[in-house]
N, CA and C of each residue as an Amber inpcrd file, in Angstrom:
protein
   645
 -22.2320000-152.8090000 -67.9520000 -21.6220000-152.4680000 -66.6420000
 -20.1790000-152.0530000 -66.8360000 -19.4790000-152.7780000 -67.7030000
 -18.0810000-152.4670000 -67.9700000 -17.9500000-151.1030000 -68.6170000
 -18.9140000-150.8010000 -69.5010000 -18.8790000-149.4960000 -70.1580000
 -19.1030000-148.3770000 -69.1580000 -20.0240000-148.6510000 -68.2130000
 -20.2840000-147.6510000 -67.1900000 -19.0500000-147.3990000 -66.3490000
 -18.3380000-148.4900000 -65.9500000 -17.1000000-148.3600000 -65.1750000
 -16.0520000-147.5790000 -65.9550000 -15.9270000-147.8920000 -67.2180000
 -14.9360000-147.2040000 -68.0340000 -15.2610000-145.7190000 -68.1300000
 -16.4910000-145.4200000 -68.2590000 -16.9170000-144.0300000 -68.3470000
 -16.6360000-143.3000000 -67.0400000 -16.8570000-143.9850000 -65.8820000
 -16.6000000-143.3630000 -64.5730000 -15.1110000-143.0910000 -64.3760000
 -14.2580000-144.0550000 -64.7440000 -12.8140000-143.8730000 -64.5950000
 -12.3040000-142.7640000 -65.4960000 -12.8880000-142.7060000 -66.6760000
 -12.4910000-141.6340000 -67.5750000 -12.9600000-140.2810000 -67.0410000
 -14.1510000-140.2970000 -66.4220000 -14.7000000-139.0440000 -65.9120000
 -13.8340000-138.4600000 -64.7900000 -13.2870000-139.3290000 -63.9450000
 -12.4660000-138.8190000 -62.8360000 -10.9940000-138.7520000 -63.2150000
 -10.6980000-139.1460000 -64.4420000  -9.3050000-139.1120000 -64.9250000
  -8.3910000-139.8800000 -63.9750000  -8.7900000-141.1140000 -63.6800000
  -8.0540000-141.9210000 -62.7020000  -6.6090000-142.1600000 -63.1470000
  -6.4370000-142.5450000 -64.3900000  -5.0760000-142.8290000 -64.8650000
  -4.2130000-141.5770000 -64.8540000  -4.8100000-140.4450000 -65.2210000
  -4.0440000-139.2030000 -65.2080000  -3.6380000-138.8040000 -63.7970000
  -4.5630000-138.9850000 -62.8610000  -4.2470000-138.6680000 -61.4740000
  -3.1150000-139.5430000 -60.9420000  -3.1500000-140.8160000 -61.2910000
  -2.0970000-141.7280000 -60.8470000  -0.7520000-141.3360000 -61.4320000
  -0.7560000-140.9470000 -62.6700000   0.5050000-140.5370000 -63.3120000
   1.0530000-139.2830000 -62.6540000   0.1710000-138.3140000 -62.3860000
   0.6280000-137.0800000 -61.7690000   1.1300000-137.3250000 -60.3310000
   0.4310000-138.2300000 -59.6110000   0.8630000-138.5510000 -58.2550000
   2.2270000-139.2290000 -58.2640000   2.4320000-140.1280000 -59.2250000
   3.7230000-140.8090000 -59.3220000   4.8230000-139.8230000 -59.6860000
   4.5180000-138.9180000 -60.5890000   5.5180000-137.9200000 -60.9670000
   5.8660000-137.0040000 -59.7920000   4.8320000-136.6420000 -59.0230000
   5.0830000-135.7860000 -57.8570000   5.9590000-136.5090000 -56.8310000
   5.6400000-137.8030000 -56.6120000   6.4350000-138.5710000 -55.6540000
   7.8770000-138.6950000 -56.1200000   8.0850000-138.8770000 -57.4160000
   9.4450000-138.9980000 -57.9290000  10.1800000-137.6640000 -57.8700000
   9.4580000-136.5760000 -58.1460000  10.0960000-135.2580000 -58.1350000
  10.3750000-134.7640000 -56.7190000   9.4770000-135.0900000 -55.7920000
   9.5900000-134.5980000 -54.4100000   9.9700000-135.7180000 -53.4470000
  10.8400000-136.6170000 -53.8880000  11.2140000-137.7550000 -53.0510000
  11.8640000-137.3060000 -51.7520000  12.5430000-136.1750000 -51.7610000
  13.2410000-135.6980000 -50.5690000  12.2700000-135.3100000 -49.4560000
  11.0350000-134.9130000 -49.8310000  10.0510000-134.5800000 -48.8100000
   9.6460000-135.8150000 -48.0110000   9.4970000-136.9310000 -48.7160000
   9.1620000-138.1700000 -48.0290000  10.3230000-138.6350000 -47.1530000
  11.5450000-138.3910000 -47.6340000  12.7110000-138.7510000 -46.8350000
  12.7730000-137.9170000 -45.5590000  12.4920000-136.6150000 -45.6850000
  12.4810000-135.7520000 -44.5060000  11.3580000-136.1370000 -43.5460000
  10.2020000-136.4630000 -44.0860000   9.0800000-136.8590000 -43.2370000
   9.4020000-138.1480000 -42.4850000  10.0540000-139.0990000 -43.1700000
  10.4490000-140.3440000 -42.5040000  11.4830000-140.1030000 -41.4270000
  12.4590000-139.2130000 -41.7390000  13.4840000-138.9070000 -40.7370000
  12.8750000-138.2070000 -39.5280000  11.9280000-137.2840000 -39.7730000
  11.2800000-136.5850000 -38.6630000  10.4750000-137.5460000 -37.8000000
   9.7720000-138.4770000 -38.4480000   9.0080000-139.4720000 -37.6950000
   9.9310000-140.3480000 -36.8600000  11.0660000-140.7590000 -37.4520000
  12.0380000-141.5710000 -36.6990000  12.5790000-140.8050000 -35.5040000
  12.8670000-139.5100000 -35.7160000  13.4200000-138.7130000 -34.6280000
  12.4140000-138.5550000 -33.4930000  11.1540000-138.3360000 -33.8280000
  10.1160000-138.1930000 -32.8020000   9.9830000-139.4760000 -31.9960000
   9.9460000-140.6110000 -32.6950000   9.8280000-141.8960000 -32.0040000
  11.0660000-142.1830000 -31.1550000  12.2470000-141.7920000 -31.6710000
  13.4930000-142.0020000 -30.9320000  13.5070000-141.1620000 -29.6660000
  13.0950000-139.8960000 -29.7800000  13.0750000-139.0190000 -28.6120000
  12.1020000-139.5490000 -27.5700000  10.9690000-140.0220000 -28.0280000
   9.9710000-140.5530000 -27.0930000  10.5080000-141.7760000 -26.3640000
  11.1350000-142.6810000 -27.1120000  11.6610000-143.8890000 -26.4780000
  12.8250000-143.5750000 -25.5420000  13.6770000-142.6160000 -25.9170000
  14.8050000-142.2460000 -25.0680000  14.3330000-141.5440000 -23.7960000
  13.2930000-140.7270000 -23.9300000  12.7460000-140.0580000 -22.7450000
  12.1780000-141.0800000 -21.7660000  11.4950000-142.0880000 -22.2950000
  10.9650000-143.1440000 -21.4210000  12.0940000-143.9530000 -20.7950000
  13.1540000-144.2090000 -21.5780000  14.2860000-144.9770000 -21.0520000
  14.9920000-144.2090000 -19.9460000  15.1980000-142.9000000 -20.1330000
  15.8390000-142.0880000 -19.0970000  15.0110000-142.1140000 -17.8160000
  13.6940000-142.0180000 -17.9630000  12.8290000-142.0840000 -16.7900000
  12.9600000-143.4010000 -16.0430000  13.0040000-144.5130000 -16.7790000
  13.1470000-145.8240000 -16.1570000  14.4880000-145.9650000 -15.4440000
  15.5600000-145.5380000 -16.1170000  16.8880000-145.6470000 -15.5130000
  17.0340000-144.7180000 -14.3160000  16.4070000-143.5530000 -14.3820000
  16.4630000-142.6200000 -13.2650000  15.7280000-143.1950000 -12.0490000
  14.5890000-143.8390000 -12.2840000  13.8510000-144.4770000 -11.1950000
  14.6580000-145.6200000 -10.5940000  15.3500000-146.3770000 -11.4490000
  16.1770000-147.4830000 -10.9510000  17.3220000-146.9540000 -10.0930000
  17.9430000-145.8580000 -10.5420000  19.0290000-145.2690000  -9.7520000
  18.5100000-144.7370000  -8.4220000  17.3180000-144.1350000  -8.4350000
  16.7340000-143.6380000  -7.1820000  16.4560000-144.7840000  -6.2170000
  15.9340000-145.9030000  -6.7560000  15.6580000-147.0610000  -5.9010000
  16.9470000-147.6330000  -5.3170000  17.9960000-147.7000000  -6.1450000
  19.2790000-148.2050000  -5.6550000  19.8700000-147.2720000  -4.6130000
  19.7300000-145.9710000  -4.8250000  20.2150000-145.0060000  -3.8400000
  19.4470000-145.1330000  -2.5300000  18.1570000-145.4130000  -2.6140000
  17.3610000-145.6090000  -1.4070000  17.8500000-146.7910000  -0.5870000
  18.2650000-147.8620000  -1.2680000  18.8110000-149.0190000  -0.5490000
  20.1050000-148.6450000   0.1810000  20.9740000-147.9140000  -0.5050000
  22.2200000-147.4720000   0.1300000  21.9210000-146.5500000   1.3000000
  20.9610000-145.6580000   1.1130000  20.6000000-144.6960000   2.1440000
  20.1210000-145.4060000   3.4110000  19.2790000-146.4310000   3.2560000
  18.7810000-147.1700000   4.4160000  19.9150000-147.8690000   5.1540000
  20.8600000-148.4330000   4.4040000  21.9940000-149.1040000   5.0360000
  22.9040000-148.1090000   5.7450000  23.0500000-146.9180000   5.1820000
  23.8930000-145.9050000   5.8170000  23.3050000-145.4570000   7.1490000
  21.9860000-145.3520000   7.2050000  21.3430000-144.9800000   8.4700000
  21.5930000-146.0590000   9.5200000  21.4610000-147.3220000   9.1100000
  21.7490000-148.4160000  10.0410000  23.2120000-148.3940000  10.4660000
  24.0730000-148.0450000   9.5480000  25.5010000-147.9620000   9.8570000
  25.7740000-146.9030000  10.9260000  25.1370000-145.7440000  10.7950000
  25.3670000-144.6680000  11.7540000  24.8440000-145.0290000  13.1420000
  23.7700000-145.8140000  13.1980000  23.2750000-146.2880000  14.4930000
  24.3050000-147.1780000  15.1710000  24.9150000-148.0730000  14.3880000
  25.9580000-148.9460000  14.9450000  27.1840000-148.1380000  15.3680000
  27.5210000-147.1230000  14.5840000  28.6850000-146.3000000  14.9320000
  28.4530000-145.5950000  16.2600000  27.2430000-145.0790000  16.4650000
  26.9500000-144.4190000  17.7320000  27.0930000-145.3540000  18.9170000
  26.6020000-146.5740000  18.7710000  26.7360000-147.5550000  19.8530000
  28.1960000-147.9440000  20.0660000  28.9270000-148.0860000  18.9600000
  30.3360000-148.4690000  19.0580000  31.1450000-147.3760000  19.7570000
  30.8520000-146.1420000  19.4500000  31.5720000-145.0360000  20.0850000
  31.3360000-145.0380000  21.5900000  30.1150000-145.2850000  22.0090000
  29.8130000-145.2970000  23.4390000  30.5670000-146.4100000  24.1590000
  30.7000000-147.5740000  23.4980000  31.4520000-148.6740000  24.1100000
  32.9270000-148.3140000  24.2200000  33.4930000-147.7490000  23.1500000
  34.9090000-147.3830000  23.1690000  35.1470000-146.2650000  24.1740000
  34.2320000-145.3320000  24.2930000  34.3970000-144.2080000  25.2000000
  34.5110000-144.6720000  26.6570000  33.8160000-145.7610000  26.9820000
  33.8570000-146.2700000  28.3500000  35.2460000-146.7890000  28.7220000
  36.0220000-147.1930000  27.7200000  37.3610000-147.7240000  27.9680000
  38.4420000-146.6940000  27.6700000  38.3150000-146.0280000  26.5350000
  39.3460000-145.0830000  26.0970000  39.0730000-143.7280000  26.7140000
  39.8020000-143.3950000  27.7480000  39.5820000-142.1390000  28.4620000
  40.4820000-141.0160000  27.9680000  41.5000000-141.3390000  27.1690000
  42.4770000-140.3320000  26.7490000  42.2700000-139.8860000  25.2930000
  41.7750000-140.7750000  24.4460000  41.6800000-140.4520000  23.0240000
  40.3860000-139.7100000  22.7100000  40.1890000-138.5720000  23.3820000
  38.9550000-137.8150000  23.1690000  38.9000000-137.2350000  21.7560000
  40.0520000-136.8800000  21.2130000  40.0650000-136.2780000  19.8820000
  39.5500000-137.2630000  18.8360000  39.9770000-138.5170000  18.9610000
  39.5410000-139.5270000  17.9940000  38.0340000-139.7300000  18.0830000
  37.5460000-139.8460000  19.3250000  36.1130000-140.0410000  19.5120000
  35.3340000-138.8390000  19.0050000  35.8550000-137.6290000  19.2600000
  35.1750000-136.4310000  18.7850000  35.1420000-136.3830000  17.2610000
  36.2430000-136.8030000  16.6210000  36.2730000-136.8200000  15.1550000
  35.2160000-137.7650000  14.6010000  35.0690000-138.9220000  15.2410000
  34.0780000-139.8840000  14.7800000  32.6720000-139.3150000  14.9320000
  32.3990000-138.7130000  16.0830000  31.0720000-138.1470000  16.3190000
  30.7820000-136.9860000  15.3750000  31.7970000-136.1210000  15.1540000
  31.5990000-135.0060000  14.2270000  31.3400000-135.5050000  12.8120000
  32.1140000-136.5080000  12.4030000  31.9210000-137.0660000  11.0580000
  30.5430000-137.7170000  10.9380000  30.1030000-138.3510000  12.0220000
  28.7820000-138.9960000  12.0070000  27.6870000-137.9420000  11.8910000
  27.8100000-136.8370000  12.5980000  26.8220000-135.7640000  12.5130000
  26.7860000-135.1760000  11.1030000  27.9760000-134.9270000  10.5390000
  28.0340000-134.3910000   9.1770000  27.3950000-135.3540000   8.1790000
  27.6480000-136.6540000   8.3750000  27.0950000-137.6490000   7.4510000
  25.5810000-137.7200000   7.5570000  25.0630000-137.6260000   8.7730000
  23.6080000-137.6550000   8.9520000  22.9610000-136.4190000   8.3300000
  23.6090000-135.2690000   8.4530000  23.0860000-134.0610000   7.8210000
  23.1310000-134.1840000   6.2990000  24.1950000-134.8000000   5.7820000
  24.3090000-134.9900000   4.3330000  23.2410000-135.9410000   3.8210000
  22.8970000-136.9570000   4.6280000  21.8440000-137.8810000   4.2240000
  20.5190000-137.1550000   4.0470000  20.3060000-136.1510000   4.8860000
  19.0670000-135.4060000   4.7750000  19.0140000-134.5090000   3.5540000
  20.1790000-133.9990000   3.1560000  20.2210000-133.0880000   2.0170000
  20.4550000-133.7990000   0.6940000  21.0740000-134.9920000   0.7160000
  21.3470000-135.7330000  -0.5070000  22.4900000-135.1150000  -1.2880000
  22.6830000-135.5940000  -2.5380000  23.7190000-135.0420000  -3.4030000
  25.0910000-135.6230000  -3.1190000  26.1090000-134.9380000  -3.6890000
  27.4720000-135.4250000  -3.5560000  28.0150000-135.3540000  -2.1550000
  27.3900000-134.5410000  -1.2690000  27.8620000-134.4530000   0.1010000
  27.7740000-135.7690000   0.8350000  26.8220000-136.6060000   0.4670000
  26.6930000-137.9210000   1.1010000  27.9290000-138.7650000   0.8410000
  28.3850000-138.7660000  -0.3930000  29.5440000-139.5750000  -0.7540000
  30.7870000-139.1000000  -0.0290000  30.9800000-137.7800000   0.0120000
  32.1710000-137.2430000   0.6750000  32.1400000-137.5120000   2.1770000
  30.9870000-137.3190000   2.7920000  30.8920000-137.5130000   4.2410000
  31.0420000-138.9760000   4.6200000  30.5020000-139.8780000   3.8100000
  30.6180000-141.2990000   4.1230000  32.0410000-141.7930000   3.9160000
  32.7530000-141.2190000   2.9620000  34.1650000-141.5540000   2.7960000
  34.9610000-141.0950000   4.0080000  34.6080000-139.9250000   4.5500000
  35.2650000-139.4420000   5.7600000  34.9780000-140.3690000   6.9400000
  33.7520000-140.8860000   7.0250000  33.4060000-141.8390000   8.0790000
  34.3180000-143.0540000   8.0080000  34.5480000-143.5770000   6.8130000
  35.4130000-144.7450000   6.6590000  36.8270000-144.4490000   7.1480000
  37.2760000-143.2200000   6.9540000  38.6290000-142.8680000   7.3850000
  38.7350000-142.7580000   8.9060000  37.7720000-142.0760000   9.5430000
  37.8690000-141.8890000  10.9900000  37.6000000-143.1910000  11.7370000
  36.8720000-144.1050000  11.1330000  36.6540000-145.3950000  11.7950000
  37.9520000-146.1690000  11.9440000  38.8720000-145.9590000  11.0090000
  40.1670000-146.6240000  11.1230000  40.8640000-146.1920000  12.4110000
  40.8040000-144.9020000  12.7200000  41.3990000-144.4030000  13.9590000
  40.6980000-144.9740000  15.1840000  39.3830000-145.0820000  15.1150000
  38.6350000-145.6100000  16.2530000  39.0040000-147.0690000  16.5140000
  39.1190000-147.8520000  15.4690000  39.4970000-149.2550000  15.6380000
  40.9390000-149.3850000  16.1130000  41.7790000-148.4670000  15.6770000
  43.1590000-148.4830000  16.1380000  43.2330000-148.1940000  17.6340000
  42.4090000-147.2600000  18.0980000  42.3400000-146.9710000  19.5290000
  41.9390000-148.2180000  20.3080000  40.9780000-148.9500000  19.7960000
  40.4950000-150.1320000  20.5110000  41.5790000-151.1890000  20.6740000
  42.5400000-151.2070000  19.7450000  43.6280000-152.1870000  19.8510000
  44.5170000-151.9030000  21.0530000  44.4880000-150.6820000  21.5740000
  45.3130000-150.3440000  22.7380000  44.7050000-150.8570000  24.0430000
  43.4580000-151.3220000  23.9710000  42.7570000-151.7630000  25.1840000
  42.3260000-153.2190000  24.9870000  43.1770000-154.1580000  25.4320000
  42.8510000-155.5780000  25.2490000  41.5130000-155.9560000  25.8600000
  41.1740000-155.3490000  27.0140000  39.9020000-155.6890000  27.6370000
  38.7130000-155.2350000  26.7810000  38.9290000-154.1440000  26.0070000
  37.8740000-153.6940000  25.0990000  37.7570000-154.6300000  23.9030000
  38.9100000-154.9960000  23.3520000  38.8910000-155.8770000  22.1860000
  38.2600000-157.2240000  22.4890000  38.3690000-157.6670000  23.7510000
  37.8160000-158.9650000  24.1190000  36.3810000-158.8630000  24.6360000
  35.8420000-157.6390000  24.7640000  34.4800000-157.4600000  25.2580000
  33.4830000-158.0000000  24.2440000  32.4980000-158.7420000  24.7420000
  31.5240000-159.3750000  23.8480000  30.6980000-158.3360000  23.1000000
  30.2830000-157.2700000  23.8010000  29.4520000-156.2600000  23.1600000
  30.2140000-155.5330000  22.0540000  31.4940000-155.2360000  22.3170000
  32.3060000-154.5760000  21.3010000  32.4790000-155.4750000  20.0750000
  32.7560000-156.7630000  20.3280000  32.9250000-157.6910000  19.2220000
  31.6600000-157.8240000  18.3820000  30.4990000-157.8300000  19.0490000
  29.2330000-157.9190000  18.3150000  29.0060000-156.6870000  17.4540000
  29.2670000-155.5060000  18.0440000  29.0830000-154.2710000  17.2840000
  30.0290000-154.1990000  16.0930000  31.2670000-154.6340000  16.3310000
  32.2360000-154.5860000  15.2390000  31.8620000-155.5530000  14.1180000
  31.4120000-156.7440000  14.4840000  30.9810000-157.7100000  13.4670000
  29.7460000-157.2090000  12.7200000  28.8320000-156.5700000  13.4670000
  27.6470000-156.0170000  12.8060000  28.0350000-154.9070000  11.8380000
  29.0220000-154.0980000  12.2350000  29.4600000-153.0130000  11.3610000
  30.1170000-153.5630000  10.0930000  30.9170000-154.6150000  10.2530000
  31.5420000-155.2340000   9.0780000  30.4720000-155.8360000   8.1690000
  29.4460000-156.4380000   8.7840000  28.3500000-157.0030000   7.9860000
  27.6230000-155.9030000   7.2160000  27.3910000-154.7740000   7.8860000
  26.7350000-153.6550000   7.2050000  27.6040000-153.1380000   6.0660000
  28.9210000-153.0980000   6.2990000  29.8260000-152.6360000   5.2380000
  29.7490000-153.5550000   4.0240000  29.6090000-154.8590000   4.2470000
  29.4590000-155.7880000   3.1240000  28.1900000-155.4810000   2.3330000
  27.1020000-155.2400000   3.0530000  25.8340000-154.9500000   2.3840000
  25.8890000-153.5940000   1.6790000  26.5530000-152.6170000   2.3030000
  26.6950000-151.3120000   1.6650000  27.5090000-151.4290000   0.3850000
  28.5700000-152.2380000   0.4360000  29.4020000-152.4270000  -0.7580000
  28.5920000-153.0190000  -1.8990000  27.7620000-154.0360000  -1.5930000
  26.9330000-154.6520000  -2.6310000  25.9080000-153.6630000  -3.1670000
  25.2440000-152.9190000  -2.2620000  24.2530000-151.9330000  -2.6940000
  24.9020000-150.8100000  -3.4790000  26.1020000-150.4140000  -3.0550000
  26.8140000-149.3390000  -3.7590000  27.1710000-149.7670000  -5.1790000
  27.6130000-151.0160000  -5.3400000  27.9610000-151.4940000  -6.6790000
  26.7370000-151.5090000  -7.5900000  25.5750000-151.9370000  -7.0470000
  24.3540000-151.9260000  -7.8510000  23.9710000-150.5060000  -8.2250000
  24.1160000-149.5830000  -7.2740000  23.8080000-148.1810000  -7.5610000
  24.7510000-147.6350000  -8.6310000  26.0380000-147.9520000  -8.5160000
  27.0040000-147.4630000  -9.5010000  26.7120000-148.0070000 -10.8930000
  26.2710000-149.2690000 -10.9730000  25.9050000-149.8360000 -12.2770000
  24.7030000-149.1040000 -12.8620000  23.7170000-148.8040000 -12.0000000
  22.5470000-148.0620000 -12.4730000  22.9430000-146.6620000 -12.9330000
  23.8320000-146.0140000 -12.1890000  24.2960000-144.6730000 -12.5640000
  25.1040000-144.7220000 -13.8590000  25.9490000-145.7420000 -13.9930000
  26.7520000-145.8730000 -15.2080000  25.8700000-146.0530000 -16.4400000
  24.8220000-146.8790000 -16.3100000  23.9150000-147.0850000 -17.4380000
  23.1520000-145.8100000 -17.7610000  22.6920000-145.1140000 -16.7230000
  21.9600000-143.8590000 -16.9440000  22.8530000-142.8070000 -17.5860000
  24.0660000-142.6470000 -17.0750000  24.9690000-141.6320000 -17.6190000
  25.3800000-141.9500000 -19.0560000  25.5810000-143.2430000 -19.3590000
  25.9670000-143.6060000 -20.7260000  24.8450000-143.3150000 -21.7120000
  23.6000000-143.5350000 -21.2990000  22.4670000-143.2150000 -22.1730000
  22.3530000-141.7090000 -22.3590000  22.5560000-140.9520000 -21.2760000
  22.4080000-139.4910000 -21.3360000  23.5350000-138.8180000 -22.1060000
  24.5970000-139.5330000 -22.3980000  25.6890000-138.9410000 -23.1830000
  25.4630000-139.0790000 -24.6800000  24.5500000-139.9680000 -25.0880000
  24.3190000-140.2190000 -26.5070000  23.1700000-139.3550000 -27.0270000
  23.1830000-139.1180000 -28.3390000  22.1020000-138.3670000 -28.9860000
  20.9180000-139.2930000 -29.2160000  19.6790000-138.8330000 -29.0270000
  19.2570000-137.4890000 -28.6070000  19.0280000-137.3770000 -27.0950000
  19.4310000-138.4320000 -26.3410000  19.1780000-138.4180000 -24.9000000
  19.9190000-137.2810000 -24.2050000  21.0660000-136.8540000 -24.7690000
  21.8050000-135.7640000 -24.1190000  21.0050000-134.4630000 -24.1430000
  20.2840000-134.2180000 -25.2330000  19.4410000-133.0280000 -25.2750000
  18.2350000-133.1710000 -24.3520000  17.6950000-134.3740000 -24.2730000
  16.5600000-134.6030000 -23.3680000  16.9890000-134.3840000 -21.9290000
  18.1550000-134.9190000 -21.5640000  18.6570000-134.7510000 -20.1960000
  18.9250000-133.2830000 -19.8850000  19.4030000-132.5260000 -20.8860000
  19.6660000-131.1080000 -20.6700000  18.3660000-130.3320000 -20.5010000
  17.3700000-130.6580000 -21.2970000  16.0950000-129.9480000 -21.2240000
  15.3650000-130.2750000 -19.9270000  15.4050000-131.5360000 -19.5380000
  14.7210000-131.9610000 -18.3090000  15.5650000-131.7340000 -17.0560000
  16.7260000-131.1030000 -17.2250000  17.6210000-130.8010000 -16.1010000
  17.9590000-132.0630000 -15.3140000  18.4610000-133.0390000 -16.0350000
  18.8660000-134.3180000 -15.4340000  20.3710000-134.4830000 -15.6250000
  21.1950000-133.8500000 -14.7740000  22.6520000-133.9040000 -14.9590000
  23.1860000-135.2960000 -14.6560000  24.4200000-135.5960000 -15.1000000
  25.0160000-136.9030000 -14.7910000  25.1320000-137.1140000 -13.2840000
  24.8490000-138.3150000 -12.8490000  24.9310000-138.6380000 -11.4260000
  26.3560000-139.0000000 -11.0440000  26.6590000-138.7860000  -9.7850000
  27.9850000-139.1060000  -9.2540000  27.9640000-140.5000000  -8.6480000
  29.0100000-141.2610000  -8.9100000  29.0890000-142.6190000  -8.3770000
  29.5280000-142.6000000  -6.9190000  29.1300000-143.6470000  -6.2080000
  29.6000000-143.8500000  -4.8480000  30.9700000-144.5070000  -4.8900000
  31.9290000-143.9520000  -4.1620000  33.2280000-144.5960000  -3.9930000
  33.3380000-145.2050000  -2.6090000  32.2150000-145.2590000  -1.9080000
  32.1820000-145.7550000  -0.5360000  32.3780000-147.2590000  -0.5090000
  33.0980000-147.7440000   0.4970000  33.1830000-149.1750000   0.7270000
  34.4240000-149.8470000   0.2030000  35.2770000-149.1230000  -0.5030000
  36.4740000-149.7490000  -1.0500000  37.4220000-150.2010000   0.0530000
  37.3650000-149.5380000   1.2220000  38.2910000-149.8660000   2.2980000
  37.6250000-150.7250000   3.3690000  36.5070000-151.3510000   3.0340000
  35.7540000-152.1330000   4.0000000  36.5930000-153.2370000   4.6080000
  37.4710000-153.8840000   3.8310000  38.2760000-154.9880000   4.3440000
  39.2300000-154.5390000   5.4420000  39.5730000-153.2430000   5.4450000
  40.4990000-152.7510000   6.4580000  39.8720000-152.7360000   7.8470000
  38.5430000-152.7780000   7.9260000  37.8960000-152.7680000   9.2280000
  38.2190000-154.0340000  10.0090000  38.4010000-155.1250000   9.2980000
  38.6940000-156.3850000   9.9750000  40.0970000-156.3780000  10.5600000
  41.0340000-155.7090000   9.8810000  42.4090000-155.6220000  10.3320000
  42.8360000-154.1600000  10.3180000  42.5770000-153.4080000  11.3840000
  42.8720000-151.9780000  11.3810000  44.3570000-151.6990000  11.1660000
  44.6060000-150.6610000  10.3730000  45.9970000-150.2710000  10.1630000
  46.4400000-149.3900000  11.3140000  47.7290000-149.3310000  11.5170000
  48.2750000-148.4970000  12.5700000  48.4840000-147.0820000  12.0450000
  47.8590000-146.1240000  12.7000000  48.0260000-144.7360000  12.2960000
  48.3930000-143.9340000  13.5270000  49.0130000-142.8080000  13.2900000
  49.3750000-141.9460000  14.4160000  48.1830000-141.1140000  14.8240000
  47.9610000-140.9720000  16.1300000  46.8420000-140.2310000  16.6470000
  47.3060000-138.8580000  17.1300000
């Protein structure tokens, strides 16, 4: 049996084949290195593409939370304007600015993009004027309905601030991944540009104590 095995190994030149294979591997070592690098790159691209998708979905979900709160905010603003309008008969310009800003913000919510951030920042600015107007009417400031609306608006601003911070963290993580190789090429190919952060809500504390501005 051993003789038969020896004859078979000799017939297929097993030892010679092994020597030639080893010599080829030693001579062409760079091919194996390139194949390993290519395999690593393929796996890296696949994992980065999946990671970008996950982070993009997380940012979309966080943006949806902010979007829902902004809609609730605009509902409160509309009610607040109607209450102030019943008392403030002279400051039509301020009320008109608030309503115009609210309309622009609602239109931006429908279209999405950076216009939402700009319009909501404008809302925060014109609300300061509206609250300043209310300080001129003590009977308005002491009205129960006005106080409830104002407290509800401040509560919404707190929730918007928290949701905005979560969204900004998601955007920061997504943008940082998309800036590194090879995710930057994946983001460019898939047309996934860097997202813009929300700067909304930084002046939320001013709603509780309106600043004096000239009208």
